[in-house]
Amino acid sequence: MTEYELIVDLHKLSERQGPGGISETDLAIQLAGLDKSQPLKIADIGCGTGVASIHLSRKLDAHITAVDNSSVFLDELRSRAEKKGVSDRISPLCSSMDALPFTENEFDVIWSEGAVYNIGFEVGISNWHRFIKPGGVLVVSEITWLTQYRPEDIDKYWQSSYTEIDLASAKIRVLEKHGYQPIAYFTLPEHCWTDNYYVPLQHSFSDFLQRHCNIPDAVAIVEAEQEEILMYEKYHAYFSYGVYIAKKLGSE
Ligand code: SAH
């Protein structure tokens, strides 16, 4: 297996592949002004094994196009959606988020949790803009500094993996620059990182290493995850995911 395949193998059995929470998804739904009063077309971009897609499909009168470039995650999503009885409301789509085969104004909502960093926030939100109907909404979570100043250690750690990490004020400006009207912003609380993401991930390490006979590549992946967890434990006062909710400008 390649390093990428190993990473997918480590994460595919988890409920979610990044920090988040059902109550936080619900808060975003509410702040975006979404409810069951009208049928919605939603794209969930970088959906992983589908925690948000499945929730959105149950909570709203919605059809979800669930996009990921990992067919392994999408297979897992298919079986989860089937178990929850919502497979008729979710269409999995294997595609890269920077080459989406969508048409202009196709969606009422573009949703993306913990995923846009893969192509960068600015490229992502500007490319996706044309797929949203005027008056439609974008809900996107993005790694965000919580303070203007922070210890050098954590600054270097994040800058080396994601140079676009920034303050919420900067992210909001990027949204405004690309034709969105920001309508709400909140940060993910600690339990979204720990109880919902890191704790289950840590529980999966020993089975993962056993499955892969402790090969060096697998050990290195676990070590990198452990380093990320340590950095979070030490420095969580300085960063989190921000959840940005913004309307596409234009007449409805
Ligand atoms: N939204 C999910 C998964 C977040 S992890 C959750 O909150 O649990 C980020 C996801 O983005 C992974 O599923 C990964 O496979 C996907 N991804 C990474 N690069 C991508 C790309 N270029 N195009 C589409 N999906 C991508």
Short mmCIF file of C-alpha atoms and ligand atoms in Angstrom, two decimals:
data_model
loop_
_atom_site.label_atom_id
_atom_site.label_comp_id
_atom_site.label_asym_id
_atom_site.label_seq_id
_atom_site.Cartn_x
_atom_site.Cartn_y
_atom_site.Cartn_z
CA MET A 1 0.00 0.00 0.00
CA THR A 2 1.14 3.55 -0.69
CA GLU A 3 1.34 6.08 2.13
CA TYR A 4 -1.93 7.64 0.92
CA GLU A 5 -3.68 4.25 0.90
CA LEU A 6 -2.45 3.61 4.43
CA ILE A 7 -3.81 6.96 5.64
CA VAL A 8 -7.18 6.16 4.09
CA ASP A 9 -7.08 2.71 5.68
CA LEU A 10 -6.42 4.26 9.11
CA HIS A 11 -9.34 6.69 8.83
CA LYS A 12 -11.99 4.73 6.94
CA LEU A 13 -13.46 2.98 9.97
CA SER A 14 -13.92 6.20 11.94
CA GLU A 15 -17.23 8.00 12.16
CA ARG A 16 -15.53 11.17 10.90
CA GLN A 17 -12.21 11.99 9.23
CA GLY A 18 -11.73 15.40 10.82
CA PRO A 19 -12.91 17.46 13.81
CA GLY A 20 -16.64 18.17 13.95
CA GLY A 21 -19.87 17.29 15.68
CA ILE A 22 -23.55 16.67 14.99
CA SER A 23 -24.66 19.56 17.25
CA GLU A 24 -22.21 21.84 15.43
CA THR A 25 -23.55 20.67 12.04
CA ASP A 26 -27.03 21.43 13.42
CA LEU A 27 -25.92 24.90 14.53
CA ALA A 28 -24.57 25.58 11.03
CA ILE A 29 -27.87 24.37 9.50
CA GLN A 30 -29.77 26.77 11.75
CA LEU A 31 -27.44 29.74 11.10
CA ALA A 32 -27.65 29.10 7.37
CA GLY A 33 -31.44 29.37 7.65
CA LEU A 34 -32.01 25.88 6.28
CA ASP A 35 -35.08 23.87 7.16
CA LYS A 36 -37.47 21.30 5.74
CA SER A 37 -39.82 23.85 4.19
CA GLN A 38 -38.36 23.42 0.71
CA PRO A 39 -36.47 20.72 -1.22
CA LEU A 40 -32.74 21.44 -1.42
CA LYS A 41 -29.88 20.33 -3.63
CA ILE A 42 -26.69 20.12 -1.57
CA ALA A 43 -23.12 19.21 -2.48
CA ASP A 44 -21.01 17.92 0.45
CA ILE A 45 -17.44 18.38 -0.76
CA GLY A 46 -14.69 16.23 0.78
CA CYS A 47 -17.43 14.17 2.44
CA GLY A 48 -15.21 11.32 3.68
CA THR A 49 -17.33 8.45 4.99
CA GLY A 50 -20.33 10.76 5.02
CA VAL A 51 -21.10 11.87 8.56
CA ALA A 52 -22.43 15.27 7.41
CA SER A 53 -24.04 13.98 4.18
CA ILE A 54 -26.06 11.42 6.11
CA HIS A 55 -27.09 13.91 8.77
CA LEU A 56 -28.11 16.57 6.22
CA SER A 57 -30.16 14.02 4.27
CA ARG A 58 -32.11 13.07 7.41
CA LYS A 59 -32.52 16.53 8.86
CA LEU A 60 -33.57 18.35 5.66
CA ASP A 61 -35.68 17.65 2.59
CA ALA A 62 -32.49 17.36 0.58
CA HIS A 63 -30.67 15.47 -2.09
CA ILE A 64 -26.96 15.32 -1.37
CA THR A 65 -24.20 14.91 -3.92
CA ALA A 66 -21.42 13.53 -1.73
CA VAL A 67 -18.04 14.26 -3.29
CA ASP A 68 -14.69 12.78 -2.36
CA ASN A 69 -11.63 11.68 -4.31
CA SER A 70 -11.29 8.51 -2.24
CA SER A 71 -13.37 5.63 -3.59
CA VAL A 72 -12.62 3.73 -0.37
CA PHE A 73 -14.31 6.43 1.74
CA LEU A 74 -17.21 6.59 -0.74
CA ASP A 75 -17.77 2.80 -0.52
CA GLU A 76 -17.92 3.15 3.25
CA LEU A 77 -20.37 6.07 2.86
CA ARG A 78 -22.59 3.92 0.59
CA SER A 79 -22.86 1.17 3.16
CA ARG A 80 -23.47 3.62 6.02
CA ALA A 81 -26.17 5.45 4.02
CA GLU A 82 -27.85 2.12 3.26
CA LYS A 83 -27.87 1.12 6.94
CA LYS A 84 -29.50 4.46 7.83
CA GLY A 85 -32.05 4.09 5.02
CA VAL A 86 -31.00 7.25 3.16
CA SER A 87 -29.14 5.88 0.15
CA ASP A 88 -31.88 7.15 -2.20
CA ARG A 89 -31.13 10.71 -1.02
CA ILE A 90 -27.35 10.61 -1.45
CA SER A 91 -25.42 10.33 -4.72
CA PRO A 92 -21.74 9.58 -4.10
CA LEU A 93 -19.40 11.17 -6.63
CA CYS A 94 -15.73 10.33 -6.96
CA SER A 95 -14.13 13.56 -8.11
CA SER A 96 -11.45 15.99 -7.12
CA MET A 97 -12.81 19.10 -5.46
CA ASP A 98 -10.81 21.27 -7.88
CA ALA A 99 -12.37 19.69 -10.99
CA LEU A 100 -16.04 19.32 -10.12
CA PRO A 101 -18.32 18.32 -13.01
CA PHE A 102 -21.14 20.63 -11.85
CA THR A 103 -23.10 23.23 -13.76
CA GLU A 104 -23.57 26.88 -12.93
CA ASN A 105 -26.11 27.65 -10.17
CA GLU A 106 -26.74 23.92 -9.63
CA PHE A 107 -26.88 23.86 -5.82
CA ASP A 108 -28.82 25.58 -3.08
CA VAL A 109 -26.03 24.76 -0.66
CA ILE A 110 -22.37 23.85 -0.81
CA TRP A 111 -21.27 22.18 2.39
CA SER A 112 -17.68 21.24 3.25
CA GLU A 113 -16.34 20.18 6.65
CA GLY A 114 -12.63 19.87 7.32
CA ALA A 115 -11.69 19.43 3.68
CA VAL A 116 -11.13 22.64 1.68
CA TYR A 117 -7.53 22.94 2.97
CA ASN A 118 -6.68 20.18 0.48
CA ILE A 119 -6.85 22.72 -2.35
CA GLY A 120 -6.64 25.85 -0.18
CA PHE A 121 -9.50 27.96 1.14
CA GLU A 122 -9.30 30.75 -1.43
CA VAL A 123 -9.08 28.45 -4.47
CA GLY A 124 -11.90 26.30 -3.07
CA ILE A 125 -14.43 28.96 -2.17
CA SER A 126 -13.79 30.97 -5.34
CA ASN A 127 -14.09 27.91 -7.62
CA TRP A 128 -17.24 26.64 -5.95
CA HIS A 129 -19.00 30.04 -6.07
CA ARG A 130 -20.39 29.48 -9.58
CA PHE A 131 -22.08 26.21 -8.59
CA ILE A 132 -24.23 27.92 -5.94
CA LYS A 133 -27.54 29.54 -6.89
CA PRO A 134 -27.72 33.29 -6.24
CA GLY A 135 -28.99 33.58 -2.66
CA GLY A 136 -27.78 30.05 -1.90
CA VAL A 137 -25.33 29.33 0.89
CA LEU A 138 -21.83 28.09 1.48
CA VAL A 139 -21.00 26.33 4.76
CA VAL A 140 -17.31 25.60 5.07
CA SER A 141 -15.05 24.76 7.98
CA GLU A 142 -11.45 25.83 7.89
CA ILE A 143 -8.49 25.68 10.27
CA THR A 144 -8.27 29.13 11.87
CA TRP A 145 -6.05 31.02 14.34
CA LEU A 146 -7.99 32.07 17.42
CA THR A 147 -5.50 34.74 18.49
CA GLN A 148 -3.34 37.26 16.67
CA TYR A 149 -0.18 36.15 18.49
CA ARG A 150 0.84 32.58 19.39
CA PRO A 151 3.86 30.55 20.43
CA GLU A 152 6.42 30.02 17.68
CA ASP A 153 6.21 26.25 18.05
CA ILE A 154 2.57 26.03 16.97
CA ASP A 155 2.97 28.76 14.38
CA LYS A 156 5.77 26.82 12.66
CA TYR A 157 3.94 23.51 12.95
CA TRP A 158 0.84 24.78 11.11
CA GLN A 159 2.67 27.02 8.66
CA SER A 160 4.69 24.00 7.52
CA SER A 161 1.57 21.99 6.69
CA TYR A 162 -0.91 24.71 5.67
CA THR A 163 0.31 28.19 4.80
CA GLU A 164 -3.22 29.55 4.43
CA ILE A 165 -4.00 29.14 8.13
CA ASP A 166 -5.16 32.60 9.27
CA LEU A 167 -7.47 34.60 11.51
CA ALA A 168 -11.25 34.53 11.03
CA SER A 169 -11.16 38.19 9.99
CA ALA A 170 -8.85 37.28 7.09
CA LYS A 171 -11.03 34.33 6.04
CA ILE A 172 -14.11 36.56 6.10
CA ARG A 173 -12.35 39.07 3.87
CA VAL A 174 -11.52 36.28 1.40
CA LEU A 175 -15.20 35.33 1.32
CA GLU A 176 -16.21 38.95 0.70
CA LYS A 177 -13.60 39.31 -2.04
CA HIS A 178 -15.09 36.35 -3.92
CA GLY A 179 -18.76 37.36 -4.01
CA TYR A 180 -20.07 36.06 -0.71
CA GLN A 181 -21.85 37.84 2.10
CA PRO A 182 -20.67 36.27 5.38
CA ILE A 183 -23.67 35.65 7.65
CA ALA A 184 -22.26 33.71 10.59
CA TYR A 185 -19.09 32.30 12.08
CA PHE A 186 -18.36 30.08 15.07
CA THR A 187 -15.48 27.89 16.18
CA LEU A 188 -15.58 24.19 16.89
CA PRO A 189 -15.40 23.52 20.64
CA GLU A 190 -12.80 21.17 22.11
CA HIS A 191 -14.97 18.04 22.21
CA CYS A 192 -15.22 18.16 18.40
CA TRP A 193 -11.47 17.53 18.27
CA THR A 194 -11.08 15.21 21.24
CA ASP A 195 -14.16 13.05 21.96
CA ASN A 196 -15.43 13.12 18.37
CA TYR A 197 -12.18 12.74 16.44
CA TYR A 198 -8.86 12.14 18.24
CA VAL A 199 -10.13 9.69 20.91
CA PRO A 200 -11.69 7.22 18.42
CA LEU A 201 -8.67 7.67 16.15
CA GLN A 202 -6.29 6.79 19.00
CA HIS A 203 -8.36 3.68 19.73
CA SER A 204 -7.86 2.52 16.16
CA PHE A 205 -4.03 2.76 16.18
CA SER A 206 -3.24 -0.70 17.55
CA ASP A 207 -5.56 -2.57 15.14
CA PHE A 208 -4.19 -0.51 12.25
CA LEU A 209 -0.57 -1.32 13.16
CA GLN A 210 -1.44 -4.99 13.58
CA ARG A 211 -3.23 -5.10 10.20
CA HIS A 212 -0.08 -3.71 8.61
CA CYS A 213 2.43 -5.80 10.61
CA ASN A 214 4.05 -2.64 12.05
CA ILE A 215 5.65 -1.73 8.73
CA PRO A 216 7.67 1.51 9.00
CA ASP A 217 5.25 3.50 6.80
CA ALA A 218 2.32 2.56 9.06
CA VAL A 219 4.32 3.39 12.21
CA ALA A 220 5.30 6.77 10.72
CA ILE A 221 1.65 7.60 10.00
CA VAL A 222 0.63 6.83 13.58
CA GLU A 223 3.55 8.91 14.89
CA ALA A 224 2.51 11.87 12.76
CA GLU A 225 -1.07 11.60 14.04
CA GLN A 226 0.23 11.41 17.61
CA GLU A 227 2.31 14.53 17.07
CA GLU A 228 -0.76 16.37 15.77
CA ILE A 229 -2.73 15.25 18.85
CA LEU A 230 0.05 16.46 21.18
CA MET A 231 0.14 19.82 19.43
CA TYR A 232 -3.61 20.11 19.88
CA GLU A 233 -3.41 19.21 23.58
CA LYS A 234 -0.70 21.77 24.17
CA TYR A 235 -1.89 24.63 21.97
CA HIS A 236 -5.65 24.34 21.51
CA ALA A 237 -6.11 27.85 22.91
CA TYR A 238 -4.57 29.19 19.68
CA PHE A 239 -6.37 27.37 16.86
CA SER A 240 -9.52 25.51 15.93
CA TYR A 241 -11.76 24.99 12.97
CA GLY A 242 -13.84 28.03 12.15
CA VAL A 243 -17.21 27.32 10.58
CA TYR A 244 -18.06 30.00 8.00
CA ILE A 245 -21.57 30.49 6.71
CA ALA A 246 -21.97 32.83 3.75
CA LYS A 247 -24.59 33.73 1.18
CA LYS A 248 -23.85 33.96 -2.51
CA LEU A 249 -24.62 37.50 -3.61
CA GLY A 250 -26.95 38.11 -6.53
CA SER A 251 -30.67 38.28 -7.13
CA GLU A 252 -32.59 35.17 -6.10
N1 SAH B 1 -15.98 15.92 5.71
C1 SAH B 1 -15.49 14.69 6.31
C2 SAH B 1 -14.07 14.34 5.90
C3 SAH B 1 -13.00 15.37 6.25
S1 SAH B 1 -11.34 14.80 5.89
C4 SAH B 1 -15.60 14.77 7.81
O1 SAH B 1 -15.79 15.87 8.34
O2 SAH B 1 -15.48 13.72 8.46
C5 SAH B 1 -11.00 15.49 4.28
C6 SAH B 1 -11.63 14.71 3.15
O3 SAH B 1 -11.25 15.35 1.92
C7 SAH B 1 -11.16 13.25 3.02
O4 SAH B 1 -12.27 12.43 2.91
C8 SAH B 1 -10.32 13.23 1.73
O5 SAH B 1 -10.40 11.99 1.03
C9 SAH B 1 -10.96 14.34 0.94
N2 SAH B 1 -10.11 14.93 -0.09
C10 SAH B 1 -8.78 15.24 -0.02
N3 SAH B 1 -8.36 15.82 -1.15
C11 SAH B 1 -9.42 15.86 -1.99
C12 SAH B 1 -9.63 16.35 -3.32
N4 SAH B 1 -8.66 16.92 -4.01
N5 SAH B 1 -10.87 16.22 -3.85
C13 SAH B 1 -11.90 15.67 -3.16
N6 SAH B 1 -11.77 15.20 -1.89
C14 SAH B 1 -10.55 15.29 -1.31
#
